[in-house]
Coordinates of C-alpha atoms in Angstrom, one line a residue:
Chain X
M6 CA 110.2 -116.2 87.9
E7 CA 110.5 -119.8 88.6
E8 CA 106.4 -120.6 87.9
Q9 CA 107.1 -118.8 85.1
T10 CA 110.0 -120.8 83.8
M11 CA 108.9 -124.1 85.2
V12 CA 105.2 -123.9 83.0
A13 CA 107.7 -122.6 79.8
A14 CA 109.7 -125.5 79.9
A15 CA 106.6 -128.5 79.9
F16 CA 105.6 -127.0 77.0
V17 CA 108.9 -125.8 75.9
S18 CA 109.7 -129.7 75.2
E19 CA 105.0 -130.3 74.3
L20 CA 105.9 -128.3 71.1
R21 CA 109.0 -129.5 70.1
D22 CA 108.3 -133.4 70.2
R23 CA 105.2 -132.7 68.5
Y24 CA 105.2 -130.1 66.0
G25 CA 108.8 -129.8 65.6
I26 CA 108.5 -125.8 66.9
E27 CA 111.9 -124.5 69.0
F28 CA 111.3 -120.9 70.0
K29 CA 114.4 -118.7 69.5
N30 CA 113.2 -116.2 71.7
L31 CA 111.3 -117.3 75.1
H32 CA 109.4 -114.3 76.1
L33 CA 107.6 -114.2 73.3
L34 CA 106.2 -117.9 74.3
D35 CA 105.6 -116.8 77.9
E36 CA 104.3 -113.4 77.1
A37 CA 101.6 -115.5 74.4
F38 CA 100.2 -117.8 77.0
T39 CA 99.5 -115.0 79.5
H40 CA 96.1 -113.9 80.1
S41 CA 96.0 -111.0 81.2
S42 CA 94.6 -112.0 84.5
Y43 CA 97.4 -113.5 85.4
A44 CA 99.5 -110.6 84.8
N45 CA 97.2 -108.3 87.2
E46 CA 97.6 -110.8 89.9
H47 CA 101.4 -111.2 89.8
P48 CA 102.9 -107.6 88.8
E49 CA 106.1 -108.3 91.0
L50 CA 106.5 -110.6 87.6
G51 CA 106.3 -107.4 85.6
L52 CA 104.7 -110.0 82.8
R53 CA 103.1 -108.9 79.4
D54 CA 99.8 -110.6 79.1
N55 CA 99.3 -111.3 75.1
E56 CA 97.0 -109.2 74.0
R57 CA 98.8 -107.9 71.4
L58 CA 100.8 -111.1 70.3
E59 CA 96.9 -111.7 70.0
F60 CA 96.3 -108.9 68.1
L61 CA 98.6 -109.0 65.9
G62 CA 98.8 -113.1 65.3
D63 CA 95.0 -112.6 64.3
A64 CA 96.0 -110.6 60.9
V65 CA 98.5 -113.9 60.8
M66 CA 96.4 -116.7 60.8
E67 CA 94.3 -114.4 58.6
L68 CA 96.8 -114.0 55.5
T69 CA 97.4 -117.3 56.3
V70 CA 94.5 -119.2 55.9
S71 CA 93.9 -116.7 53.3
E72 CA 96.9 -117.5 51.5
W73 CA 96.4 -121.1 51.3
L74 CA 93.6 -121.2 50.7
Y75 CA 93.8 -119.3 47.5
K76 CA 96.7 -121.5 46.0
R77 CA 94.5 -124.9 47.0
Y78 CA 91.4 -123.5 44.9
P79 CA 93.0 -122.1 42.1
D80 CA 89.0 -122.0 40.3
W81 CA 86.9 -120.8 43.0
P82 CA 85.1 -118.0 42.9
E83 CA 86.3 -115.1 45.6
G84 CA 82.6 -115.6 47.3
E85 CA 83.2 -119.4 48.2
L86 CA 86.9 -118.4 49.0
T87 CA 85.6 -115.9 51.8
R88 CA 83.1 -118.2 53.1
L89 CA 85.6 -120.8 53.9
R90 CA 87.7 -118.3 55.3
A91 CA 85.1 -116.9 57.4
A92 CA 83.9 -120.7 58.4
S93 CA 87.7 -121.8 59.4
V94 CA 89.2 -118.9 61.2
C95 CA 85.9 -118.8 64.0
T96 CA 86.4 -118.9 67.9
R97 CA 85.1 -122.5 67.2
S98 CA 87.8 -123.7 64.8
F99 CA 90.5 -121.8 66.6
S100 CA 89.2 -123.2 69.8
S101 CA 90.3 -126.1 69.0
F102 CA 92.8 -126.3 67.3
A103 CA 93.7 -124.9 70.3
R104 CA 92.9 -127.7 72.7
E105 CA 94.1 -130.1 70.6
A106 CA 97.5 -128.7 71.1
H107 CA 96.7 -129.0 75.1
F108 CA 96.6 -124.8 74.9
D109 CA 94.8 -125.1 77.2
K110 CA 96.9 -126.5 79.4
Y111 CA 99.0 -124.2 79.3
I112 CA 97.6 -121.2 79.2
R113 CA 98.5 -119.4 82.7
L114 CA 95.5 -117.6 84.2
G115 CA 94.7 -115.6 87.5
K116 CA 92.5 -117.1 90.6
G117 CA 89.3 -115.8 90.1
E118 CA 89.6 -116.9 86.0
E119 CA 90.4 -119.7 86.7
Q120 CA 87.6 -120.5 89.3
S121 CA 85.5 -119.4 87.3
G122 CA 86.0 -121.7 84.2
A123 CA 87.6 -120.2 82.3
R124 CA 90.2 -122.3 81.2
K125 CA 87.3 -124.2 78.9
R126 CA 85.9 -120.5 78.1
H127 CA 86.3 -120.7 73.8
T128 CA 87.1 -117.3 73.1
L129 CA 90.1 -117.8 75.9
Q130 CA 91.5 -120.6 73.8
E131 CA 91.0 -119.0 70.5
D132 CA 92.7 -116.1 71.7
T133 CA 96.0 -118.3 73.1
F134 CA 95.9 -120.0 69.6
E135 CA 95.8 -116.2 67.9
A136 CA 98.7 -115.0 70.8
F137 CA 100.8 -118.3 70.0
N138 CA 100.5 -118.1 65.6
G139 CA 101.8 -114.1 66.7
A140 CA 104.3 -115.3 68.4
L141 CA 105.6 -117.4 66.4
Y142 CA 105.4 -115.0 63.5
L143 CA 107.6 -113.0 65.0
D144 CA 110.3 -115.1 66.7
Q145 CA 110.2 -117.4 62.8
G146 CA 108.1 -115.5 60.8
K147 CA 105.7 -116.2 58.5
D148 CA 107.3 -119.9 56.8
A149 CA 107.0 -120.9 60.2
V150 CA 103.2 -120.5 60.9
V151 CA 102.3 -122.4 57.7
K152 CA 104.6 -125.2 59.2
F153 CA 102.8 -125.3 62.2
L154 CA 98.7 -125.0 60.3
D155 CA 100.0 -128.0 57.9
Q156 CA 99.6 -130.2 60.7
I157 CA 96.8 -128.6 62.6
V158 CA 94.7 -126.5 60.7
F159 CA 95.6 -126.9 56.4
P160 CA 94.6 -130.5 56.4
K161 CA 91.0 -130.3 58.7
I162 CA 90.2 -127.4 55.5
A163 CA 90.9 -129.3 52.9
A164 CA 89.3 -132.4 54.3
G165 CA 85.8 -130.3 54.4
E166 CA 85.5 -130.1 57.9
F167 CA 84.9 -126.5 57.2
S168 CA 83.0 -125.6 54.0
A169 CA 80.3 -123.7 54.4
A170 CA 76.7 -124.4 54.6
S171 CA 77.0 -123.4 50.9
D172 CA 79.1 -126.4 49.7
H173 CA 75.8 -128.7 49.8
K174 CA 77.1 -130.9 46.6
T175 CA 79.8 -131.9 48.5
F176 CA 78.6 -132.6 51.0
L177 CA 76.1 -134.7 49.4
Q178 CA 78.2 -136.1 47.4
E179 CA 80.2 -137.5 50.1
Y180 CA 76.9 -138.2 52.0
L181 CA 75.7 -140.6 49.1
Q182 CA 79.5 -142.1 48.4
K183 CA 79.7 -143.5 51.9
K184 CA 77.5 -146.4 50.4
G185 CA 79.7 -147.1 47.5
P186 CA 80.3 -145.0 44.1
V187 CA 76.8 -143.1 42.6
E188 CA 76.5 -140.8 39.6
I189 CA 75.3 -138.0 40.7
Q190 CA 74.0 -135.2 38.1
Y191 CA 72.5 -131.7 38.1
Q192 CA 70.2 -130.8 34.6
L193 CA 68.6 -127.3 34.5
L194 CA 65.1 -127.8 33.9
D195 CA 64.7 -123.7 33.5
E196 CA 65.5 -120.5 33.2
E197 CA 63.7 -117.5 33.4
G198 CA 63.7 -113.7 33.4
P199 CA 65.6 -110.9 32.5
A200 CA 69.4 -110.7 32.5
H201 CA 69.7 -109.2 35.7
D202 CA 67.0 -110.7 37.2
R203 CA 68.2 -114.2 35.8
S204 CA 66.1 -117.1 37.3
F205 CA 67.1 -121.0 37.3
A206 CA 65.3 -124.6 37.9
V207 CA 68.1 -127.6 38.2
A208 CA 67.1 -131.4 39.3
V209 CA 69.9 -133.5 41.0
T210 CA 69.5 -137.0 40.2
V211 CA 71.9 -139.8 41.3
D212 CA 71.9 -143.2 39.3
G213 CA 69.0 -141.1 36.9
K214 CA 66.9 -141.7 39.7
R215 CA 65.2 -137.2 40.4
L216 CA 66.3 -136.8 44.1
A217 CA 64.7 -132.9 44.3
K218 CA 65.0 -129.3 42.9
G219 CA 66.6 -126.4 43.2
V220 CA 66.4 -122.7 41.7
G221 CA 68.5 -120.1 43.1
H222 CA 69.9 -116.5 40.4
S223 CA 72.6 -118.6 38.9
K224 CA 72.7 -122.5 37.6
K225 CA 75.5 -123.2 40.5
A226 CA 73.0 -121.9 43.1
A227 CA 70.3 -123.9 42.2
E228 CA 72.3 -126.6 42.0
Q229 CA 73.5 -125.7 45.6
D230 CA 69.7 -125.4 46.4
A231 CA 69.0 -128.7 44.4
A232 CA 71.8 -130.5 46.2
K233 CA 71.0 -128.2 50.0
H234 CA 67.0 -130.1 49.5
A235 CA 67.8 -133.5 48.3
L236 CA 70.0 -134.1 51.8
A237 CA 67.2 -132.7 53.6
D238 CA 65.4 -135.2 51.8
L239 CA 67.3 -138.1 52.3
K240 CA 68.5 -137.5 56.1
H241 CA 64.7 -137.2 57.5
Q242 CA 64.3 -140.7 56.0
G243 CA 67.2 -141.9 57.5
P244 CA 70.0 -144.4 55.7
S245 CA 68.0 -146.1 53.3
D246 CA 69.3 -150.3 52.7
Chain V
M21 CA 94.1 -108.0 23.6
E22 CA 95.0 -105.0 22.6
E23 CA 93.5 -102.6 24.6
Q24 CA 94.8 -104.9 27.7
T25 CA 98.4 -104.1 27.2
M26 CA 97.6 -101.2 26.6
V27 CA 96.5 -100.0 30.0
A28 CA 99.0 -102.1 31.4
A29 CA 101.8 -100.9 29.5
A30 CA 100.7 -97.0 30.7
F31 CA 100.1 -97.7 34.3
V32 CA 103.5 -100.2 34.3
S33 CA 105.6 -97.1 34.3
E34 CA 103.6 -95.0 36.6
L35 CA 104.3 -97.4 39.3
R36 CA 107.7 -97.9 38.4
D37 CA 108.1 -94.0 38.0
R38 CA 106.3 -93.2 41.3
Y39 CA 106.8 -96.4 43.2
G40 CA 109.9 -97.7 42.0
I41 CA 107.4 -101.0 41.6
E42 CA 108.3 -103.7 38.5
F43 CA 105.9 -105.9 38.4
K44 CA 107.7 -109.9 37.1
N45 CA 104.2 -111.1 35.9
L46 CA 102.5 -108.3 34.1
H47 CA 99.6 -110.7 34.2
L48 CA 99.1 -110.6 38.1
L49 CA 98.8 -106.1 37.3
D50 CA 96.5 -107.0 34.8
E51 CA 94.0 -109.1 36.9
A52 CA 94.1 -106.7 39.9
F53 CA 92.7 -104.0 37.4
T54 CA 90.1 -106.4 35.9
H55 CA 86.4 -105.2 37.3
S56 CA 84.3 -108.1 37.2
S57 CA 81.9 -106.0 34.8
Y58 CA 85.1 -105.6 31.8
A59 CA 86.1 -109.5 32.1
N60 CA 81.7 -110.3 31.6
E61 CA 81.6 -107.3 28.8
H62 CA 84.9 -109.1 26.9
P63 CA 84.7 -113.0 26.8
E64 CA 86.8 -113.0 23.7
L65 CA 89.9 -112.3 26.0
G66 CA 89.2 -114.4 28.5
L67 CA 90.1 -112.5 31.0
R68 CA 90.3 -113.0 35.0
D69 CA 88.4 -110.2 37.7
N70 CA 89.9 -109.4 40.4
E71 CA 88.5 -110.9 43.0
R72 CA 90.6 -113.6 44.0
L73 CA 92.9 -111.1 43.9
E74 CA 90.8 -108.7 46.2
F75 CA 90.3 -111.9 49.0
L76 CA 94.0 -112.6 49.3
G77 CA 94.6 -108.2 49.0
D78 CA 92.2 -107.9 52.3
A79 CA 94.2 -110.4 54.4
V80 CA 97.4 -109.1 52.6
M81 CA 97.0 -105.4 53.9
E82 CA 95.4 -106.9 57.3
L83 CA 99.1 -108.6 58.2
T84 CA 101.0 -105.4 56.7
V85 CA 99.7 -102.9 58.6
S86 CA 98.7 -104.6 62.0
E87 CA 102.5 -105.8 62.2
W88 CA 103.9 -101.7 61.4
L89 CA 101.0 -101.1 63.9
Y90 CA 102.4 -103.9 66.7
K91 CA 106.0 -102.5 66.2
R92 CA 105.4 -98.5 66.0
Y93 CA 103.8 -98.3 68.6
P94 CA 105.7 -101.5 71.1
D95 CA 103.6 -99.8 74.3
W96 CA 100.6 -99.5 73.0
P97 CA 97.5 -101.2 74.7
E98 CA 95.5 -104.0 72.1
G99 CA 93.0 -102.1 72.2
E100 CA 94.6 -99.1 71.1
L101 CA 96.0 -101.2 68.3
T102 CA 93.0 -102.1 67.7
R103 CA 90.8 -99.4 67.0
L104 CA 94.1 -97.9 64.6
R105 CA 93.8 -100.7 62.4
A106 CA 90.2 -99.9 61.6
A107 CA 90.6 -96.1 61.1
S108 CA 93.6 -97.1 59.6
V109 CA 92.3 -100.4 57.1
C110 CA 88.5 -99.4 56.0
T111 CA 87.0 -98.5 52.7
R112 CA 87.2 -94.2 53.1
S113 CA 91.3 -94.6 53.7
F114 CA 91.9 -97.6 51.1
S115 CA 89.8 -95.3 48.8
S116 CA 91.7 -92.4 48.8
F117 CA 95.1 -94.2 48.7
A118 CA 93.6 -95.7 45.2
R119 CA 92.8 -92.1 43.9
E120 CA 96.6 -91.1 45.1
A121 CA 98.2 -93.5 43.2
H122 CA 96.2 -92.9 40.4
F123 CA 94.5 -96.8 40.7
D124 CA 90.8 -95.9 40.1
K125 CA 92.7 -94.5 36.6
Y126 CA 93.4 -97.4 35.3
I127 CA 90.6 -99.6 36.1
R128 CA 88.6 -101.0 33.4
L129 CA 85.2 -101.2 34.0
G130 CA 82.4 -102.6 31.7
K131 CA 80.5 -99.8 29.9
G132 CA 77.2 -100.2 32.1
E133 CA 79.5 -99.7 35.2
E134 CA 81.5 -97.1 34.0
Q135 CA 78.2 -95.3 32.8
S136 CA 77.6 -95.9 35.8
G137 CA 80.2 -93.4 37.9
A138 CA 81.5 -97.1 39.2
R139 CA 85.2 -95.3 38.7
K140 CA 84.0 -92.9 41.2
R141 CA 83.2 -95.5 44.3
H142 CA 85.0 -95.8 47.1
T143 CA 84.2 -99.2 47.5
L144 CA 85.4 -100.5 44.0
Q145 CA 88.4 -98.2 44.9
E146 CA 89.0 -100.4 48.1
D147 CA 88.6 -103.5 46.2
T148 CA 90.9 -102.0 43.0
F149 CA 94.1 -101.4 46.3
E150 CA 93.3 -104.7 48.1
A151 CA 93.7 -106.6 44.8
F152 CA 96.9 -104.6 43.4
N153 CA 98.6 -105.0 46.8
G154 CA 97.1 -108.7 46.7
A155 CA 99.3 -109.0 43.5
L156 CA 102.2 -107.2 44.6
Y157 CA 102.5 -109.5 47.5
L158 CA 102.0 -112.6 44.7
D159 CA 104.7 -111.0 42.9
Q160 CA 107.3 -110.4 44.9
G161 CA 106.3 -110.6 49.1
K162 CA 105.3 -109.0 51.6
D163 CA 108.3 -107.3 52.2
A164 CA 107.4 -105.4 48.7
V165 CA 103.7 -104.8 50.0
V166 CA 105.7 -103.0 52.6
K167 CA 108.3 -100.9 50.6
F168 CA 104.8 -99.9 49.1
L169 CA 102.8 -99.0 52.1
D170 CA 105.7 -97.5 53.1
Q171 CA 105.6 -94.6 50.9
I172 CA 101.6 -94.5 49.9
V173 CA 100.2 -95.4 53.4
F174 CA 101.9 -95.8 56.7
P175 CA 103.5 -92.2 57.0
K176 CA 99.8 -90.7 57.0
I177 CA 99.2 -93.2 60.4
A178 CA 102.3 -92.2 61.6
A179 CA 101.3 -88.8 61.1
G180 CA 97.6 -89.3 62.8
E181 CA 95.5 -88.9 59.7
F182 CA 93.4 -92.4 61.2
S183 CA 94.0 -91.8 64.7
A184 CA 90.8 -92.4 66.3
A185 CA 90.0 -89.1 68.1
S186 CA 90.8 -87.1 64.8
D187 CA 88.0 -88.3 63.2
H188 CA 85.5 -85.5 65.2
K189 CA 87.0 -83.1 62.9
T190 CA 86.7 -84.9 59.4
F191 CA 83.1 -86.0 60.5
L192 CA 81.9 -82.6 61.1
Q193 CA 83.7 -81.3 57.3
E194 CA 81.9 -84.5 56.1
Y195 CA 78.4 -83.6 57.7
L196 CA 78.3 -79.6 57.2
Q197 CA 80.1 -79.9 53.7
K198 CA 77.1 -82.5 52.7
K199 CA 74.8 -78.8 52.0
G200 CA 77.6 -77.3 50.0
P201 CA 80.6 -75.7 50.7
V202 CA 81.5 -74.0 54.1
E203 CA 84.6 -72.9 55.7
I204 CA 85.4 -74.2 59.4
Q205 CA 87.6 -72.8 61.5
Y206 CA 89.6 -73.0 64.6
Q207 CA 90.2 -70.3 67.4
L208 CA 92.6 -70.5 70.1
L209 CA 90.2 -68.6 73.1
D210 CA 92.7 -69.4 75.5
E211 CA 95.8 -71.5 77.5
E212 CA 96.4 -71.8 81.1
G213 CA 97.9 -73.9 83.7
P214 CA 101.7 -74.9 83.8
A215 CA 103.5 -76.8 81.1
H216 CA 103.4 -79.7 82.4
D217 CA 99.2 -79.7 82.7
R218 CA 98.5 -77.1 80.1
S219 CA 94.7 -76.8 79.0
F220 CA 93.7 -75.5 75.5
A221 CA 90.0 -73.7 75.4
V222 CA 89.1 -73.6 71.1
A223 CA 85.7 -72.8 69.5
V224 CA 84.8 -73.8 65.6
T225 CA 83.1 -71.8 63.7
V226 CA 81.6 -72.1 60.5
D227 CA 81.4 -68.9 58.1
G228 CA 81.8 -67.1 61.3
K229 CA 79.6 -68.0 63.1
R230 CA 80.4 -70.0 66.2
L231 CA 78.8 -73.6 66.7
A232 CA 80.9 -75.1 69.8
K233 CA 83.6 -74.9 72.2
G234 CA 86.0 -77.3 73.0
V235 CA 88.9 -78.1 76.2
G236 CA 91.7 -80.0 75.6
H237 CA 95.2 -81.3 77.0
S238 CA 96.2 -79.9 74.0
K239 CA 95.1 -77.5 71.2
K240 CA 94.6 -80.3 68.6
A241 CA 92.3 -82.0 71.3
A242 CA 90.8 -79.1 72.5
E243 CA 89.1 -78.4 68.5
Q244 CA 88.8 -82.1 68.1
D245 CA 86.4 -82.1 71.4
A246 CA 84.6 -78.6 69.5
A247 CA 84.2 -80.6 66.8
K248 CA 82.8 -83.3 68.8
H249 CA 79.9 -81.0 70.3
A250 CA 79.5 -79.3 67.1
L251 CA 78.5 -82.4 66.2
A252 CA 76.6 -83.4 68.6
D253 CA 74.7 -80.0 68.3
L254 CA 74.0 -80.6 65.1
K255 CA 72.3 -83.8 65.4
H256 CA 70.7 -82.6 68.0
Q257 CA 68.4 -80.0 66.1
G258 CA 68.7 -81.5 62.9
P259 CA 69.6 -80.7 59.3
S260 CA 68.6 -76.7 59.5
D261 CA 67.4 -74.8 56.7

């Protein structure tokens, strides 16, 4: 049991100092950081691996992120929320959160997994991030998870790090405004077709100069398409002086 | 606004009488039962459709069911939990809960959708069930959702209605009843062995004709096995006349 406590002790300090988190039930924390390969390798310790906590933590993350998006973007349609949730709740993002919080350093692996480089595997890091949040949820409830995510996840979503590919308008705006304030406008050029299959054409202009055209089945979709083409053109040219 | 209030009033009574639920913010309830087709058809009412609540409710259901499974089956491995969650949290189950609670009766649809039979569409019923739980969560928090699910969902999971293995009987029934009503029966053929290792043999008959035999360590398991074999045989033959 010595190693178990040692690992947890170092990690307990780091969690307290960096995130203000103190577990009441340290067994939950131990469980969250026990990979099945480690539990299997040390049957004498009677350890539980983190897979059940990962099951719960996956759902905890789904709800906490969904609720945050729902409240943060009160005017967004469901489709935009779903896209941003999918981009935020995924292996790439969760594994990066896990590394930022040094979870990859503390996960306990069996020797074979260690040698095969499992510690750097994104899915393993993702699983650990989910298991940790599952453990925190059981130990202290949803508010504690939200408080943690307020430090490590939500600011990044708010900063647009996971904006779905569809958010071309935001990307274009950010790209153009790097060089100073500009006026970006979308003009409806044309619409045609029956109501159930209508098609829209839109132009995007910057300080009055037309950058690109876009088409789509809604004005909004056409605007996104125009922004996408404008961005592609701009990036192709490279930064202008 | 008259129609909006009328629909809500009838439903408010039913929710209170059947499930002990009283919404503080009735606008949330209205929103949960407003299909986009209805909102689009009545722009003068300025209604919000239920899609954002469905987005949130989907995650609320995922967590409440996951947490219930996690606590109810403390010894199950993650794989079993995941399988049962997937079977419990799906269109077929959610639409049946919605019908049981008469949600299909109260959803407000546009005329075109109504005429095309949307009220009976399982995905629409599922969406309404999710939206309702999203609204209840916002109005009264997770415990209120759990209390509702304790009446309408959890007892069915506990009774094995969504047990992965149990699906063969359901699948067989659905497959056979596509061609019209049939009588499916399971007959115990034999049982043998000591109490701790008993074996059962069962036959499944359709309209009196034997389709297949199954074996298992319980009658129920043997029935599932029989249904599985019957299905496999039927699908191999292709549709009979």
